[in-house]
Amino acid sequence: MNSTVEQPETFTFQAEVNQVLSLVINSLYSHKEIFLRELVSNASDALDKIRFRALTEHDVMGEDKELKVQLIPDETGQTLTIRDNGVGMTREELIKNLGTIAHSGSTAFVKALQEKKEGDDLQLIGQFGVGFYSSYLVADTVTVQSRAPLAEEAWQWTSEGSGSFSIEPCELEGRGTAITLHLKDEHKEFNTEWKLRELVRKFSDYVSFPIELEVTRTREEPKDESDPEGPKEKVTEVKFEQINNASALWKRKKEDIEDEQYNEFYKHLSHDWNAPLARTHFSIEGRAMFTGLLFVPEKAPFDMFSSMERRGIRLFVKRVFIMEECKELIPEYLRFLRGVVDSDDLPLNVSRELLQEDQMVRFIKNQLVKKTLDLLQELADDQPETYEKFWSAFGMVLKEGIHTDEKNRKKLAKLLRCHSTTQEKLTSLDDYIERMPEGQSSIYYITGDNPATLAKSPHLETLAKKGYEVVMFTDPIDEWVVMSLTEYQDKKLVSVSKGDLELEEPDEEAKKETEAQAKDFKGFTEAVAEVLGDRVEKVEISKRLADSPCCLVVPEHGMHAHLERLLKQSNRDVPQARRIFEINAKHPLILTVRQLHKARSDKLSDWVELLYAQAQILEGSPVSDPGAFAQRLSELMNAAVQPEDLVVDESVVEEEVVEETAAEETETSETAEEESDAES
Ligand code: ADP
């Protein structure tokens, strides 16, 4: 396509755009004025981008160097134009940016949109951001004229916001974008001076570029300049007045900024509809001088776990915007943060490569982590309910840090919240320690898919009897957490499904008893081991079982069954880890089987196989040979029925016979009828 095309070309919106449009219009009808914040925000982003390009492309700005946003109301035409001299858009960019949804989480968003329930709208919008389409809250037709830097031609995008848009060449002076809203009759006030002043002060005061409003002023001037006191005439003048503060919010003093201003700044930055959950604003002086303003959002975005997730820190150098999504500044486990870092020391032409190696950047990163963890700890201490909200949105991400950030592991572990066998709500490890009864010296934990199933695990039995609480780790990431977090507050973290579970230092007597028991059971455990062969590492008398006959335990340095399952689910090659088969020497069933071994050793293998399968099920693992398991179980069930169980209760049988005969009779008569029909 080229500029010789005179006729407007029509395009249809991507299906998802229509959905977003109707969602925006239906859910935000009582917050119409936010359209201005969104459009000014887009304009300010476009200005940031041209300023950044100018750092390396010297001619890109030409003569037009004063970056600004202009608001041009037109009362007669009932329009409002938002004009910027930013990066603008080419024809292709207009089609792509304003005709499709290019957010990284768009697929997930659209899916959520389709499955949404009544009343979810605001929340969905909050997680996605509203952007350009909010124009249709107040306008019935929107025209976007745009010229990319140094481009010869400008292009115009027009749409009534329903189904399609058109593209055609247009006249536009200079670089950048002019968005003209043809206001609906009922929203005429959005092109009045007072309304625009009010909205800019409320939503966009902190935007670091001037926002100018076109105003018409009439004044009286002497008709004859040489006679200042003579007859006057009215002179009308059209001019631009700056209506925002335009100083970078993060550079202002904390005391001078109101919560509302911080929140609006966050919304501008993140396109989030909700206010942030927490923030920290600081200046660091020392090895490096920089200012940081970081926000913790209230809700997780859709694409939190995809590796594409953008890390939302914007880097400025001496107030000049350098780059968005500056992932070099924060570790991956803090990717939920949004905010601004403004450095006084980095060079303006700083590149990604340089950022990766720079000492100063490393220093800034460490400080950002410190400030964020302090903020979260403060939240946890002073506003536990808000912290709970944070944890349910971002806990899974923060936990990654326990595995990856050794230096801050202790602090991160303090922020950890987890399920436990005795608590209804999530608990911290500090609170767990606080509740530990006398004699308990370690923190016990178990890993698995969900707390309800884990709570019934045989591995917990002896601990429960002793009144020991057990932490239940149920997120996939927890397997990596426990690999790294081996100690907390000088207490070992001990897995209850691994190795030897020594709940307390055994005294001489206990040791002797254990030895005697092992000797007593030697013949039996050896026979069991022979049946199970190399499927198990060894067979042992258990110290952790109380009510169950047996269980499977992972050797001290082996991989938890839960982790093994997770890896298999993600199609990873996992070597078959051999377990320790533990038996409960006090359990009646084990005593019976032991007796059976003495009396009928030929029967032992079937029983052992069944016990082993049962232990596999309780571990959450699949039974290795379900066919053989089912057959053995059926045979056993059959054999378990005693002759006296089969003595028939005559009274019940009589009733059944009567019913059956009645049924037969009706059937016979129907058949007879059918036959006679066939004959005739
Ligand atoms: P978002 O800003 O969240 O990406 P929008 O729907 O608001 O989503 O805008 C879509 C895209 O259109 C932007 O990402 C940007 O590339 C482009 N855009 C919007 N407004 C402007 C503008 N004033 N100047 C240049 N590009 C713009």
XYZ file of C-alpha atoms and ligand atoms in Angstrom:
707
model
C 0.000 0.000 0.000
C 1.191 3.543 -0.587
C 0.011 7.093 -0.265
C -1.526 7.156 -3.736
C -4.545 5.354 -2.305
C -7.188 8.051 -2.045
C -10.194 6.040 -0.960
C -10.397 5.045 2.709
C -9.695 1.387 3.165
C -11.879 -0.515 5.611
C -10.600 -3.127 8.068
C -12.437 -5.228 10.613
C -11.330 -5.266 14.233
C -9.801 -8.435 15.608
C -12.663 -10.261 17.386
C -11.051 -9.674 20.790
C -11.042 -5.900 20.254
C -14.833 -5.939 19.941
C -15.038 -7.839 23.208
C -12.708 -5.425 24.982
C -14.611 -2.475 23.573
C -17.944 -3.683 24.821
C -16.447 -4.638 28.180
C -14.926 -1.178 28.588
C -18.143 0.568 27.644
C -20.376 -1.631 29.768
C -18.300 -1.697 32.904
C -16.823 1.778 33.089
C -19.881 3.841 32.264
C -19.769 5.435 35.691
C -16.069 6.329 35.385
C -16.157 7.953 31.960
C -13.636 10.647 32.748
C -10.741 8.155 32.885
C -10.530 8.300 29.083
C -8.455 11.469 29.445
C -5.943 9.852 31.772
C -5.538 6.948 29.345
C -5.053 9.124 26.277
C -2.680 11.541 28.022
C -0.785 8.549 29.345
C -0.396 7.130 25.828
C 0.714 10.545 24.601
C 3.277 10.854 27.359
C 4.608 7.361 26.523
C 4.942 8.464 22.905
C 6.943 11.522 24.038
C 9.194 9.360 26.201
C 9.855 7.150 23.198
C 10.864 9.969 20.859
C 13.127 11.460 23.503
C 14.801 8.123 23.899
C 15.280 7.670 20.153
C 16.806 11.140 19.977
C 19.638 9.968 22.217
C 21.032 7.893 19.364
C 19.277 9.251 16.241
C 20.287 12.877 16.296
C 17.964 14.173 13.565
C 14.872 12.328 14.628
C 13.276 15.351 16.276
C 14.240 17.919 13.656
C 13.265 21.423 14.762
C 10.342 20.169 16.817
C 12.152 19.681 20.136
C 9.714 20.972 22.722
C 7.884 17.861 23.746
C 4.354 18.380 24.982
C 0.738 17.255 24.990
C -1.935 19.682 23.854
C -5.641 19.532 24.541
C -7.747 21.317 21.955
C -11.438 21.612 22.731
C -13.848 22.728 20.034
C -17.225 23.692 21.367
C -18.872 24.311 18.036
C -17.725 21.066 16.493
C -18.270 19.242 19.817
C -14.860 17.631 19.611
C -11.809 17.292 21.820
C -8.383 16.707 20.294
C -5.416 15.314 22.212
C -2.273 16.213 20.290
C 1.275 15.079 21.014
C 4.570 15.422 19.156
C 5.782 11.969 20.164
C 6.819 8.974 18.061
C 3.553 8.822 16.124
C 2.501 5.771 14.143
C 3.002 4.571 10.596
C 0.043 3.241 8.606
C 0.953 -0.319 9.601
C 1.310 0.653 13.252
C -2.109 2.314 13.250
C -3.659 -0.883 11.915
C -1.794 -3.119 14.324
C -1.888 -0.998 17.492
C -5.464 0.161 17.244
C -7.005 -2.839 15.508
C -5.608 -5.743 17.492
C -4.798 -6.493 21.093
C -1.095 -6.879 21.429
C -0.771 -7.304 25.182
C 1.381 -10.214 26.168
C -1.437 -11.690 28.223
C -4.144 -11.115 25.637
C -5.010 -14.762 25.058
C -5.476 -15.356 28.749
C -7.404 -12.122 29.046
C -9.815 -12.987 26.258
C -10.317 -16.431 27.744
C -11.150 -14.866 31.105
C -13.435 -12.484 29.279
C -15.381 -15.340 27.749
C -15.672 -17.163 31.049
C -16.375 -14.099 33.141
C -19.213 -14.026 35.550
C -21.583 -11.189 36.233
C -19.823 -8.471 38.231
C -16.285 -9.537 37.268
C -15.915 -6.772 34.720
C -14.215 -4.162 36.816
C -11.740 -6.643 38.160
C -10.910 -7.891 34.681
C -10.445 -4.402 33.367
C -8.260 -3.658 36.369
C -5.923 -6.479 35.510
C -5.763 -5.640 31.855
C -5.781 -1.868 31.581
C -8.200 0.027 29.427
C -6.092 2.225 27.169
C -7.127 3.769 23.916
C -10.535 2.074 23.697
C -11.770 4.073 26.678
C -12.233 6.931 24.153
C -15.541 5.331 23.259
C -16.851 6.000 26.744
C -17.445 9.602 25.697
C -17.137 9.631 21.905
C -19.177 8.046 19.163
C -16.528 8.517 16.503
C -12.779 8.715 17.032
C -10.263 9.940 14.474
C -6.572 9.305 14.968
C -4.156 11.190 12.730
C -0.529 10.283 13.015
C 2.869 10.856 11.482
C 5.963 8.859 12.361
C 9.236 10.824 12.741
C 10.648 11.988 9.410
C 7.819 10.229 7.531
C 6.572 11.935 4.401
C 2.954 11.004 4.792
C 0.497 11.082 7.667
C -2.335 8.587 8.067
C -5.787 8.746 9.520
C -7.611 5.998 11.390
C -11.347 6.449 11.915
C -13.882 4.274 13.656
C -17.276 4.389 15.294
C -16.030 1.681 17.606
C -18.232 -1.063 16.265
C -16.764 -3.777 14.108
C -14.558 -1.860 11.714
C -12.206 1.066 11.131
C -10.934 2.851 8.061
C -7.486 4.049 7.060
C -6.671 6.846 4.614
C -3.931 9.380 4.044
C -4.412 12.753 5.698
C -2.948 16.203 6.237
C -1.243 16.640 9.596
C 1.328 19.216 10.376
C 4.450 17.924 12.055
C 5.232 14.703 13.873
C 3.139 12.790 16.373
C -0.486 11.975 16.931
C -3.750 13.874 17.108
C -6.681 11.974 18.528
C -10.003 13.673 17.921
C -13.011 12.569 19.903
C -16.420 13.407 18.474
C -18.186 13.712 21.790
C -21.591 12.219 22.380
C -24.281 14.832 23.107
C -24.498 13.848 26.744
C -20.738 14.298 27.228
C -20.271 17.752 25.842
C -18.762 18.943 29.098
C -15.515 17.152 28.270
C -14.547 19.930 25.936
C -15.029 22.734 28.414
C -12.073 24.493 29.945
C -13.057 23.959 33.583
C -13.672 20.240 33.144
C -10.376 19.666 31.371
C -8.460 21.620 33.998
C -10.126 19.613 36.747
C -9.379 16.257 35.117
C -5.764 17.029 34.328
C -5.146 18.188 37.869
C -6.751 15.048 39.196
C -5.268 12.434 36.899
C -2.261 13.768 35.080
C -0.614 16.448 37.181
C 2.559 14.351 37.609
C 3.050 13.646 33.881
C 6.551 14.939 33.341
C 5.764 16.770 30.085
C 3.773 19.978 29.900
C 0.095 19.464 29.190
C -1.250 22.562 27.493
C -4.834 23.576 27.055
C -5.970 25.717 24.171
C -7.945 28.629 25.609
C -9.662 31.642 24.119
C -9.179 34.903 26.009
C -10.827 38.191 25.284
C -9.397 41.423 26.605
C -9.989 45.109 26.048
C -7.297 47.099 24.306
C -7.152 50.731 23.285
C -8.152 51.144 19.652
C -5.295 53.554 19.196
C -2.007 52.520 20.769
C -0.890 56.155 21.083
C -3.972 56.920 23.151
C -4.030 54.382 25.988
C -6.899 56.167 27.704
C -9.006 56.474 24.549
C -11.859 54.206 23.294
C -11.350 50.422 23.770
C -12.007 47.399 21.568
C -12.339 43.707 22.397
C -9.490 41.495 21.205
C -9.843 37.736 21.172
C -6.735 35.652 21.472
C -6.295 31.899 21.202
C -3.348 30.546 23.161
C -2.036 27.547 25.057
C -1.749 27.489 28.837
C 0.092 24.832 30.754
C -2.322 23.171 33.181
C -0.220 20.503 34.912
C 2.667 20.673 37.319
C 4.905 18.658 34.940
C 7.581 17.868 37.451
C 8.497 14.211 37.741
C 6.491 12.955 40.711
C 9.311 10.803 42.032
C 11.588 13.837 42.310
C 9.188 15.678 44.578
C 9.453 15.452 48.333
C 7.457 12.622 49.887
C 5.724 15.027 52.259
C 4.392 17.033 49.342
C 2.737 14.109 47.604
C -0.722 12.910 48.519
C -1.813 9.276 48.408
C -4.193 10.096 45.631
C -1.353 11.518 43.526
C 0.773 8.442 44.086
C -2.151 6.244 43.105
C -2.874 8.198 39.967
C 0.786 8.035 39.032
C 0.728 4.276 39.502
C -2.331 3.996 37.294
C -0.638 6.101 34.651
C 2.437 3.916 34.804
C 0.830 0.513 34.924
C -2.490 1.046 33.159
C -3.971 -0.726 36.147
C -7.469 0.229 37.114
C -6.989 -0.545 40.809
C -4.926 1.445 43.271
C -1.662 -0.245 44.310
C -1.496 -2.369 47.439
C 1.684 -0.737 48.750
C 4.494 1.573 47.694
C 7.962 2.656 48.662
C 9.545 5.950 47.631
C 13.204 6.611 48.427
C 16.381 8.356 47.420
C 19.739 6.696 47.842
C 22.921 8.645 48.128
C 26.322 7.066 48.392
C 28.044 4.812 45.941
C 25.325 5.655 43.478
C 22.685 8.335 43.587
C 19.245 7.376 42.506
C 15.568 7.732 43.297
C 13.156 4.846 43.312
C 9.388 4.730 43.451
C 8.101 1.175 43.545
C 4.541 -0.102 43.694
C 3.108 -3.503 44.555
C -0.069 -4.045 42.510
C -3.147 -5.471 44.134
C -3.811 -8.205 41.610
C -1.644 -10.516 39.580
C -1.615 -10.032 35.820
C -2.654 -12.869 33.550
C 0.801 -13.551 32.264
C 2.581 -13.708 35.582
C 4.008 -17.161 35.013
C 4.873 -16.964 31.362
C 8.532 -16.278 30.799
C 7.518 -13.362 28.597
C 6.262 -11.470 31.610
C 7.515 -7.937 31.432
C 9.178 -6.552 34.488
C 7.656 -3.210 35.022
C 10.458 -0.911 36.092
C 11.052 2.143 33.974
C 14.567 3.478 33.956
C 15.217 7.203 33.779
C 18.603 8.898 33.817
C 18.456 12.429 35.192
C 14.715 12.445 34.445
C 15.163 11.357 30.833
C 13.245 8.207 30.046
C 15.668 5.490 28.971
C 13.761 2.241 28.839
C 10.655 0.408 29.809
C 10.586 -3.040 31.397
C 14.135 -2.754 32.593
C 14.652 -6.297 33.796
C 18.294 -5.730 34.635
C 17.180 -3.726 37.664
C 15.167 -6.312 39.555
C 15.437 -10.046 40.022
C 12.856 -12.236 38.318
C 11.103 -13.085 41.567
C 10.119 -9.422 41.986
C 8.699 -9.189 38.466
C 5.318 -8.114 39.846
C 6.697 -4.702 40.874
C 5.849 -1.584 38.913
C 7.704 1.682 39.254
C 10.393 4.088 38.299
C 14.114 4.280 38.930
C 15.895 7.524 38.125
C 19.678 7.398 38.266
C 21.974 10.387 38.472
C 25.110 8.490 37.506
C 24.351 6.226 34.556
C 25.219 7.613 31.120
C 22.271 8.716 28.983
C 23.240 6.363 26.188
C 23.263 3.355 28.496
C 22.569 0.113 26.622
C 21.157 -3.217 27.759
C 24.604 -4.771 27.433
C 26.113 -2.139 29.655
C 23.348 -2.526 32.194
C 24.127 -6.210 32.504
C 27.736 -5.618 33.483
C 27.646 -2.328 35.288
C 28.668 -2.267 38.953
C 26.373 0.661 39.613
C 23.411 -1.243 38.220
C 24.233 -4.121 40.516
C 24.265 -1.709 43.441
C 20.902 -0.210 42.404
C 19.440 -3.693 42.019
C 20.561 -4.718 45.506
C 19.046 -1.583 46.975
C 15.747 -2.144 45.154
C 15.552 -5.684 46.506
C 16.317 -4.464 50.012
C 13.712 -1.703 49.876
C 11.078 -4.073 48.487
C 11.683 -6.772 51.076
C 11.601 -4.145 53.847
C 8.307 -2.861 52.482
C 6.820 -6.354 52.410
C 8.030 -7.131 55.924
C 6.497 -3.906 57.154
C 3.236 -4.838 55.492
C 3.345 -8.305 57.058
C 3.984 -6.831 60.522
C 1.631 -3.874 60.466
C -1.137 -4.843 58.054
C -1.398 -8.628 58.090
C -4.645 -8.626 56.118
C -3.171 -6.605 53.301
C -0.146 -8.864 53.375
C -2.435 -11.891 52.998
C -3.840 -10.298 49.852
C -0.339 -9.744 48.585
C 0.633 -13.311 49.362
C -2.316 -14.837 47.571
C -1.548 -12.767 44.474
C 2.243 -12.980 44.381
C 3.418 -15.463 47.020
C 4.203 -18.106 44.428
C 6.483 -15.692 42.597
C 8.217 -14.390 45.698
C 8.989 -17.969 46.741
C 11.163 -18.371 43.654
C 13.559 -16.018 45.416
C 14.145 -18.444 48.273
C 15.644 -20.771 45.716
C 17.450 -18.223 43.574
C 18.582 -15.453 45.922
C 20.834 -16.953 48.533
C 21.792 -13.581 49.972
C 18.214 -12.682 50.840
C 17.011 -16.180 51.633
C 16.564 -15.477 55.323
C 14.447 -12.384 54.733
C 12.384 -14.147 52.106
C 11.813 -17.133 54.402
C 10.467 -14.742 57.017
C 7.937 -13.546 54.437
C 6.896 -17.095 53.564
C 3.338 -18.212 54.341
C 2.251 -21.844 54.243
C -0.449 -24.340 55.160
C 0.010 -26.406 58.264
C -1.677 -29.382 59.878
C -2.986 -27.460 62.863
C -3.859 -24.056 61.414
C -6.864 -23.010 59.389
C -5.135 -19.985 57.934
C -1.716 -19.784 56.373
C 1.111 -19.474 58.859
C 4.571 -17.956 58.919
C 7.546 -20.027 60.036
C 8.049 -17.644 62.969
C 4.543 -18.364 64.214
C 5.139 -22.076 63.704
C 8.246 -21.908 65.887
C 6.333 -19.951 68.475
C 3.831 -22.831 68.744
C 6.427 -25.607 68.929
C 5.935 -27.721 72.063
C 8.844 -28.374 74.373
C 11.123 -31.068 73.052
C 10.511 -30.289 69.379
C 13.705 -29.048 67.824
C 13.041 -29.126 64.077
C 10.508 -27.693 61.651
C 8.665 -30.609 60.057
C 7.160 -30.417 56.604
C 5.523 -32.521 53.959
C 5.116 -31.784 50.238
C 2.257 -32.770 47.954
C -0.627 -31.667 45.792
C -3.148 -30.374 48.288
C -3.512 -29.807 52.025
C -6.634 -31.960 52.420
C -4.942 -35.111 51.087
C -1.668 -34.385 52.821
C -3.394 -34.035 56.171
C -4.329 -37.736 55.936
C -0.871 -38.942 55.024
C 0.453 -41.874 57.119
C 3.762 -40.012 57.389
C 2.205 -37.612 59.874
C 0.852 -40.138 62.346
C 3.497 -40.236 65.064
C 4.058 -36.491 64.809
C 0.344 -35.847 65.265
C 0.307 -38.112 68.327
C 3.151 -36.104 69.807
C 1.335 -32.841 69.093
C 3.870 -31.717 66.489
C 2.573 -29.413 63.785
C 3.638 -30.122 60.200
C 3.982 -27.502 57.466
C 2.323 -28.544 54.210
C 3.978 -27.310 51.028
C 1.616 -27.654 48.110
C 2.847 -25.349 45.344
C 5.087 -26.864 42.672
C 7.721 -24.210 43.450
C 7.841 -25.429 47.065
C 9.944 -28.415 46.042
C 12.664 -25.937 45.082
C 12.035 -23.898 48.203
C 12.745 -26.848 50.496
C 15.802 -27.818 48.497
C 17.354 -24.451 49.358
C 15.773 -23.652 52.679
C 17.313 -26.307 54.875
C 17.314 -24.218 58.046
C 15.332 -21.376 59.542
C 16.166 -19.614 62.835
C 18.699 -22.342 63.635
C 16.031 -24.987 63.236
C 16.427 -27.681 60.614
C 13.636 -28.169 58.092
C 12.936 -31.892 58.125
C 10.846 -33.724 55.560
C 8.516 -36.231 57.204
C 8.506 -38.420 54.127
C 12.263 -38.784 53.852
C 14.962 -40.881 55.499
C 15.159 -41.623 59.191
C 12.617 -39.631 61.151
C 14.223 -39.218 64.555
C 11.782 -37.121 66.569
C 14.029 -36.950 69.577
C 17.423 -38.217 70.634
C 16.784 -41.886 71.622
C 17.948 -42.932 75.081
C 19.796 -46.196 75.747
C 16.625 -48.083 76.543
C 14.859 -46.969 73.369
C 17.895 -47.928 71.333
C 17.921 -51.395 72.839
C 14.208 -51.796 72.182
C 14.603 -50.806 68.540
C 17.459 -53.238 68.105
C 15.505 -56.072 69.719
C 12.496 -55.336 67.517
C 14.607 -55.284 64.370
C 16.114 -58.625 65.356
C 12.716 -60.083 66.123
C 11.339 -58.982 62.750
C 14.500 -59.803 60.810
C 13.148 -62.962 59.149
C 9.930 -61.228 58.170
C 11.468 -58.020 56.821
C 13.905 -60.080 54.806
C 11.074 -62.105 53.314
C 9.175 -58.892 52.454
C 12.309 -57.444 50.882
C 12.667 -60.546 48.773
C 9.115 -60.161 47.425
C 9.634 -56.502 46.542
C 13.084 -57.124 45.058
C 14.821 -54.111 43.572
C 11.640 -52.022 43.566
C 12.640 -50.859 47.036
C 15.899 -49.824 48.601
C 15.182 -51.654 51.816
C 12.450 -52.727 54.241
C 12.473 -51.243 57.732
C 10.477 -51.024 60.928
C 8.877 -47.581 60.987
C 9.157 -44.877 63.624
C 6.679 -42.550 61.933
C 3.619 -44.797 61.655
C 0.945 -45.097 64.322
C -2.347 -46.125 62.676
C -1.349 -47.303 59.212
C 0.307 -50.642 58.476
C 2.968 -49.363 56.092
C 4.248 -46.483 54.002
C 6.882 -45.563 51.453
C 9.705 -43.242 52.418
C 12.237 -41.488 50.227
C 15.900 -42.015 51.181
C 17.519 -39.033 52.908
C 18.932 -37.496 49.726
C 16.264 -38.731 47.338
C 13.646 -36.770 45.447
C 10.212 -36.284 47.050
C 7.427 -38.302 45.413
C 5.665 -34.983 44.723
C 8.649 -33.596 42.817
C 9.020 -36.860 40.922
C 5.379 -36.552 39.812
C 5.795 -32.887 38.839
C 8.804 -33.673 36.690
C 7.074 -36.624 35.041
C 4.031 -34.456 34.318
C 6.257 -32.039 32.467
C 7.645 -34.967 30.437
C 11.036 -34.878 32.058
C 13.097 -38.058 32.271
C 13.134 -38.987 35.929
C 15.163 -41.963 37.112
C 12.935 -44.349 39.057
C 13.925 -43.577 42.642
C 13.775 -46.534 44.981
C 11.897 -46.083 48.222
C 12.257 -47.494 51.699
C 9.251 -49.664 52.551
C 8.433 -49.031 56.195
C 6.195 -51.321 58.192
C 4.413 -50.647 61.433
C 5.520 -53.439 63.789
C 2.568 -52.778 66.105
C -0.164 -52.838 63.484
C -2.556 -55.856 63.696
C -2.472 -56.377 59.927
C 1.320 -56.541 59.901
C 1.245 -58.948 62.822
C -1.267 -61.099 60.923
C 0.833 -61.104 57.766
C 3.888 -61.948 59.796
C 2.042 -64.894 61.305
C 0.851 -65.892 57.835
C 4.436 -65.878 56.658
C 5.308 -68.313 59.405
C 2.311 -70.569 58.696
C 1.841 -70.311 54.897
C 4.883 -68.657 53.365
C 3.482 -69.279 49.853
C 0.750 -66.693 50.513
C 3.116 -63.950 51.596
C 3.828 -62.422 48.215
C 0.170 -61.557 47.393
C -0.268 -59.804 50.710
C 2.985 -57.906 50.455
C 2.104 -56.788 46.925
C -1.215 -55.452 48.189
C 0.434 -53.606 51.072
C 2.976 -52.115 48.701
C 0.267 -50.940 46.283
C -1.609 -49.389 49.180
C 1.508 -47.486 50.217
C 1.947 -46.254 46.655
C -1.621 -44.934 46.607
C -1.157 -43.134 49.909
C 2.028 -41.568 48.626
C -0.002 -40.134 45.750
C 1.800 -42.244 43.163
C 0.092 -44.538 40.664
C 0.057 -48.281 41.408
C 2.740 -49.852 39.214
C 0.604 -52.763 37.946
C -3.098 -51.830 38.309
C -4.288 -55.059 36.596
C -2.463 -57.368 38.986
C -3.509 -55.160 41.917
C -7.209 -55.381 40.993
C -7.018 -59.128 40.499
C -5.337 -59.738 43.851
C -7.814 -57.493 45.600
C -10.775 -59.308 44.004
C -9.400 -62.689 45.009
C -8.819 -61.491 48.513
C -12.303 -60.029 48.777
C -13.736 -63.246 47.529
C -11.706 -65.271 50.006
C -12.663 -62.926 52.823
C -16.312 -63.880 52.542
C -17.104 -66.486 55.201
C -19.656 -69.286 54.592
C -21.939 -67.792 57.269
C -22.006 -64.494 55.338
C -23.725 -66.406 52.550
C -26.581 -67.871 54.538
C -29.669 -66.528 52.800
C -32.290 -64.518 54.659
C -35.495 -66.263 53.472
C -37.833 -63.331 54.084
C -35.890 -61.063 51.700
C -35.689 -63.756 49.017
C -39.450 -64.354 49.087
C -40.145 -60.684 48.374
C -37.664 -60.692 45.507
C -39.221 -63.809 43.974
C -42.674 -62.245 44.082
C -41.422 -59.099 42.324
C -39.549 -61.077 39.719
C -42.552 -63.252 38.854
C -44.725 -60.169 38.447
C -42.173 -58.620 36.084
C -41.949 -61.813 34.036
C -45.700 -61.939 33.644
C -45.958 -58.472 32.110
C -43.071 -59.242 29.807
C -44.742 -62.464 28.601
C -48.015 -60.737 27.904
C -46.244 -58.000 25.887
C -44.380 -60.603 23.864
C -47.620 -62.419 23.209
C -49.206 -59.196 21.938
C -46.237 -58.464 19.648
C -46.412 -61.962 18.244
C -50.106 -61.725 17.551
C -49.516 -58.341 15.840
C -46.909 -59.918 13.639
C -49.259 -62.740 12.700
C -52.077 -60.450 11.722
P -1.413 0.161 25.767
O -1.086 1.619 25.845
O -1.815 -0.448 27.066
O -0.386 -0.641 25.021
P -3.574 1.121 24.092
O -4.776 0.428 23.552
O -3.817 2.310 24.922
O -2.758 0.023 24.870
O -2.644 1.537 22.889
C -2.198 0.589 21.968
C -0.907 1.032 21.332
O -1.122 2.104 20.423
C 0.144 1.564 22.279
O 0.886 0.509 22.858
C 1.003 2.443 21.371
O 1.948 1.640 20.670
C 0.005 2.944 20.378
N -0.407 4.331 20.730
C -1.497 4.713 21.409
N -1.536 6.046 21.551
C -0.429 6.532 20.931
C 0.120 7.851 20.726
N -0.485 8.940 21.194
N 1.272 7.929 20.034
C 1.902 6.838 19.565
N 1.450 5.588 19.725
C 0.296 5.432 20.394
